[in-house]
mmCIF file of C-alpha atoms and ligand atoms in Angstrom:
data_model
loop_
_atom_site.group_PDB
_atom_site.id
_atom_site.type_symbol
_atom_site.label_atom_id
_atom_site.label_comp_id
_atom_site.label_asym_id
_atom_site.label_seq_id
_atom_site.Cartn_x
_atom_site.Cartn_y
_atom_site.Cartn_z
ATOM 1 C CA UNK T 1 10.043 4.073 16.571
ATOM 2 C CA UNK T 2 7.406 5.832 14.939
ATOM 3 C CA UNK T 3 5.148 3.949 11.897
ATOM 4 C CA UNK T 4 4.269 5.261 9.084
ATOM 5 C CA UNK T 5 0.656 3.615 8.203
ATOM 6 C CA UNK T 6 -1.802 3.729 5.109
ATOM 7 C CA UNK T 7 -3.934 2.069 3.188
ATOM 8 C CA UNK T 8 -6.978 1.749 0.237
ATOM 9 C CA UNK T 9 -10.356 1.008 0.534
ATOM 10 C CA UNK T 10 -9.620 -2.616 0.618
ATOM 11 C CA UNK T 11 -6.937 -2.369 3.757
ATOM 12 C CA UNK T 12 -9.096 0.625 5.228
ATOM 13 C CA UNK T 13 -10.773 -2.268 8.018
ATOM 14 C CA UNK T 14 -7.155 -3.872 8.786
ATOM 15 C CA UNK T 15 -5.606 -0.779 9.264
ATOM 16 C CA UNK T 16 -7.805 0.475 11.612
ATOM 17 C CA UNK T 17 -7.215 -2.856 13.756
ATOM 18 C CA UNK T 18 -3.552 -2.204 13.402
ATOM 19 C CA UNK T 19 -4.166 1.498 14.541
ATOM 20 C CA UNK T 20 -5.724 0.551 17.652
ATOM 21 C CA UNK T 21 -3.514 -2.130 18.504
ATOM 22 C CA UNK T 22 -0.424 0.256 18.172
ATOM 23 C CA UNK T 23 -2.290 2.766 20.038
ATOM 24 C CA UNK T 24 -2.559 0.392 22.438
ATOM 25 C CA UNK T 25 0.838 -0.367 23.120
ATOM 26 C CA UNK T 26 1.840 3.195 22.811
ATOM 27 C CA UNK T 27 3.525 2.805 20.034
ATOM 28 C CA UNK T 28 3.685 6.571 17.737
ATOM 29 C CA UNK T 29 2.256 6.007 14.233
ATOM 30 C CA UNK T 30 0.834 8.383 11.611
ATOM 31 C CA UNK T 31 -1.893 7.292 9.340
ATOM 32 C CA UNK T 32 -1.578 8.801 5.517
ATOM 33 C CA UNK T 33 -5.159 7.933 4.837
ATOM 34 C CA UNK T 34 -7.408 6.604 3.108
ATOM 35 C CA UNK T 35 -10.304 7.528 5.476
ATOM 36 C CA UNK T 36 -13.381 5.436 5.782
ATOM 37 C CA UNK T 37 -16.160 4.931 2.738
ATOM 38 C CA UNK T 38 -13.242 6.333 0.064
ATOM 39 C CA UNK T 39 -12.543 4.025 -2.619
ATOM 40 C CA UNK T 40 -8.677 5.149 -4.136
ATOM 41 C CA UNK T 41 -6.317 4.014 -5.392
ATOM 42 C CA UNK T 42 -3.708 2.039 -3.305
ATOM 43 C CA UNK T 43 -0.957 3.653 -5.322
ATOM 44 C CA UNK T 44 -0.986 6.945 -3.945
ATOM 45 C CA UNK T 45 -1.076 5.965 -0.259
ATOM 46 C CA UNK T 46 1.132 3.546 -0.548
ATOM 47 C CA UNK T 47 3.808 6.475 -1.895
ATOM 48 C CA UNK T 48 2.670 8.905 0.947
ATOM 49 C CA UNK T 49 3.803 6.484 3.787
ATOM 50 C CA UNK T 50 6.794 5.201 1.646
ATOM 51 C CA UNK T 51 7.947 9.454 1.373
ATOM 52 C CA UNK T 52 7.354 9.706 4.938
ATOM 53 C CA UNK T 53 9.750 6.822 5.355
ATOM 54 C CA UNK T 54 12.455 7.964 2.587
ATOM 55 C CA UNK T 55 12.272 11.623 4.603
ATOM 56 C CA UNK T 56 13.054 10.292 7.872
ATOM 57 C CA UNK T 57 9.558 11.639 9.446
ATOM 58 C CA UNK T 58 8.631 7.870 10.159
ATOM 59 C CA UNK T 59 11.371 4.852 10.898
ATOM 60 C CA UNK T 60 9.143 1.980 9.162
ATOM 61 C CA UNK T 61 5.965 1.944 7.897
ATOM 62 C CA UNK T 62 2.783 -0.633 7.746
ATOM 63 C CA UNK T 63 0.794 -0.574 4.462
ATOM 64 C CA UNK T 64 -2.024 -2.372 4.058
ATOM 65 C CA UNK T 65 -4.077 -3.184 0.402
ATOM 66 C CA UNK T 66 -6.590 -5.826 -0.755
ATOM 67 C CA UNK T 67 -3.041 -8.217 -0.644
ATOM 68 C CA UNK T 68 -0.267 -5.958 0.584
ATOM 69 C CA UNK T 69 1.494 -6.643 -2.961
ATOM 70 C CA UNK T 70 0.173 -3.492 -4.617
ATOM 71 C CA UNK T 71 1.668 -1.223 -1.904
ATOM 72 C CA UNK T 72 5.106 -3.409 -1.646
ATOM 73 C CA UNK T 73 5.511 -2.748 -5.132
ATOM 74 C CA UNK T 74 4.988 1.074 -5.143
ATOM 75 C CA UNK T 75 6.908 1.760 -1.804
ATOM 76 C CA UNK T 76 10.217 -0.263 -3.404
ATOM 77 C CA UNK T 77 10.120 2.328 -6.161
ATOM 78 C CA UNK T 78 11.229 4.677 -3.558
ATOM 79 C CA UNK T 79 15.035 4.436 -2.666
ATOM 80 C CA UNK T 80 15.972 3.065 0.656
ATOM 81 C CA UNK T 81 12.830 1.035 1.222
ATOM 82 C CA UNK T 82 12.809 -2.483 1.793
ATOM 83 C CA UNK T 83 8.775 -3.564 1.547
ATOM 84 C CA UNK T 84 7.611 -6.956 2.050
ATOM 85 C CA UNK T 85 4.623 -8.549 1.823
ATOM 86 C CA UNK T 86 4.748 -10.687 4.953
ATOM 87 C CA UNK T 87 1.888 -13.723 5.025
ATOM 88 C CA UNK T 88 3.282 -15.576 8.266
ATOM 89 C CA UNK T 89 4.970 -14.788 11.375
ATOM 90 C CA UNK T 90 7.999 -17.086 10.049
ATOM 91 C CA UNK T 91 8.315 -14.507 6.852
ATOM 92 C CA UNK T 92 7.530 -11.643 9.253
ATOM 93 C CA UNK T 93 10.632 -12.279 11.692
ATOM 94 C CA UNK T 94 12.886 -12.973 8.631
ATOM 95 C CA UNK T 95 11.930 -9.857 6.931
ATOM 96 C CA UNK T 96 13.395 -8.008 9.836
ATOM 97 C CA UNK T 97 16.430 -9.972 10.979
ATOM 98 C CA UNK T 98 17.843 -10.913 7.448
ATOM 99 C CA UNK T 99 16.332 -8.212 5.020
ATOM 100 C CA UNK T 100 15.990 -5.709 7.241
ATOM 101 C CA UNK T 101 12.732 -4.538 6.400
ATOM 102 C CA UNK T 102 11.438 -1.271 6.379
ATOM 103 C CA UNK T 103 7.827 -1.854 5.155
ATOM 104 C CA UNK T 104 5.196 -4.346 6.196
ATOM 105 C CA UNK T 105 2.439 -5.232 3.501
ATOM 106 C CA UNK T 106 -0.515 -6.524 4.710
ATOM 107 C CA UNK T 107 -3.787 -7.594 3.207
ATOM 108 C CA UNK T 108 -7.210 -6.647 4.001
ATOM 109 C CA UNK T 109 -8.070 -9.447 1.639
ATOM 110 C CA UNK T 110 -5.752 -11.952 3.032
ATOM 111 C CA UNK T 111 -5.102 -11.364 6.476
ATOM 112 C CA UNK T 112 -7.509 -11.886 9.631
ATOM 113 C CA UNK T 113 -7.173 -9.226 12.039
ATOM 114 C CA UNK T 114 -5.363 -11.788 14.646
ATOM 115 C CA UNK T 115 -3.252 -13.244 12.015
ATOM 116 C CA UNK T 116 -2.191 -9.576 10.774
ATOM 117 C CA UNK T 117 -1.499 -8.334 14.281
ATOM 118 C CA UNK T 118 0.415 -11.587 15.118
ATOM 119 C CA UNK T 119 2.588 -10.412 12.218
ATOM 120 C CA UNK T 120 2.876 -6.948 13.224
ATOM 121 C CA UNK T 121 3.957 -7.852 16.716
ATOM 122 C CA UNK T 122 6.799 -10.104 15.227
ATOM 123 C CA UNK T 123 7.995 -7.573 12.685
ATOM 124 C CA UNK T 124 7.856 -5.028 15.082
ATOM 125 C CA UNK T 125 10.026 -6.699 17.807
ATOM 126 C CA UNK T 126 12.605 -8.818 15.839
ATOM 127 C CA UNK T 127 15.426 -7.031 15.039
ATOM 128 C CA UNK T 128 18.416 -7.245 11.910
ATOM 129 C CA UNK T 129 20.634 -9.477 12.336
ATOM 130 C CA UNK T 130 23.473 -8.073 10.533
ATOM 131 C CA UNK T 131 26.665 -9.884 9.658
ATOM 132 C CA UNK T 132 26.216 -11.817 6.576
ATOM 133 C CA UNK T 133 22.727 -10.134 6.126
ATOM 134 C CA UNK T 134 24.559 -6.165 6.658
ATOM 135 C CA UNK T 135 26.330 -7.370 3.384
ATOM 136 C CA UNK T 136 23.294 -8.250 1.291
ATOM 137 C CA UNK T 137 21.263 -5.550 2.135
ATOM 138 C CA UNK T 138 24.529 -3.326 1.115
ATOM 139 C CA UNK T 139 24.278 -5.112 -2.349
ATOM 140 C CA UNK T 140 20.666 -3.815 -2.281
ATOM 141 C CA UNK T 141 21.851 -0.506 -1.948
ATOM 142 C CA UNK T 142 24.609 -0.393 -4.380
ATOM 143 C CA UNK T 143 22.029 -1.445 -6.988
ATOM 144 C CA UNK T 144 20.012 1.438 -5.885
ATOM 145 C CA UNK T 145 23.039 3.784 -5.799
ATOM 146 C CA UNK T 146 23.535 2.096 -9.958
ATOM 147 C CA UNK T 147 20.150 2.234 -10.715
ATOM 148 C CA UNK T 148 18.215 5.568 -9.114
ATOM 149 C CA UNK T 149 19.252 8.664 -11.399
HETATM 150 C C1 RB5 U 201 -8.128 -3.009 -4.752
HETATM 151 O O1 RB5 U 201 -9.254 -3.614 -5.313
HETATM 152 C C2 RB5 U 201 -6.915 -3.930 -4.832
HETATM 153 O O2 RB5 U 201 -6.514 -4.077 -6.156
HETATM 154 C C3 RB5 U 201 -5.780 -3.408 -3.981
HETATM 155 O O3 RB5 U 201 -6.205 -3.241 -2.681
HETATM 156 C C4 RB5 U 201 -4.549 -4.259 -3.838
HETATM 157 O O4 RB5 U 201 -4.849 -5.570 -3.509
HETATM 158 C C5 RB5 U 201 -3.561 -4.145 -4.877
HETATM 159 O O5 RB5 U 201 -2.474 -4.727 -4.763
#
């Protein structure tokens, strides 16, 4: 499974924890930026990881912003992506085995490093459940399919 990873200025410090602990466990990522000392805007590398996603280049991807709202928001404008702001392990796991998540936000702001990575070790293991859950995420898509011209 390869990760797609970005964030802003605010995430920059997070993401670079989550880096190394994916690095760590060998597991492939790419990071879209930002680099260290920019100041941007989370909207644009939020999109680049969500593309990267959408195209098939990356299976999931980790985003990371002052709250990891801002970059939820802009990667669910993209069709096929599931983000979610995860603030707990709980939310983490269920993001994955009911929603099927695609996209983990995470805040700089919000999150301590061993909190975050507690999360990203949960999302990144659990897998969906299907069933019941196969059915709502379908309903997701068919509002995609009614709603993305
Ligand atoms: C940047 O100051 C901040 O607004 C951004 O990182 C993020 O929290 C937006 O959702």
């Amino acid at each position: 499974m390869k990760i797609a990873l970005a964030s802003d200025h605010a995430g920059y410090a997070l993401k670079a924890g989550v880096a190394a602990y994916l690095r760590d466990r060998g597991v492939p990522f790419e990071d879209f930026g930002c680099g260290p000392g920019e100041t941007v805007d989370y909207v644009d590398y939020g999109a680049k990881a969500a593309r990267a996603v959408v195209a098939g280049a990356c299976d999931r991807a980790i985003l990371v912003c002052g709250t990891g709202l801002g970059m939820a928001v802009v990667a669910n404008k993209f069709k096929g992506i599931r983000a979610t702001p995860c603030a707990s392990e709980y939310a983490a796991e269920v993001s994955r085995s009911h929603n099927d998540s695609n996209c983990l936000g995470l805040g700089g702001r919000t999150h301590s490093l061993e909190a975050a990575l507690a999360i990203v070790r949960v999302w990144l293991e659990t897998d969906f459940e299907g069933g019941r859950h196969a059915r709502r995420v379908q309903k997701i898509r068919d509002i995609e399919d009614q709603n993305f011209k």
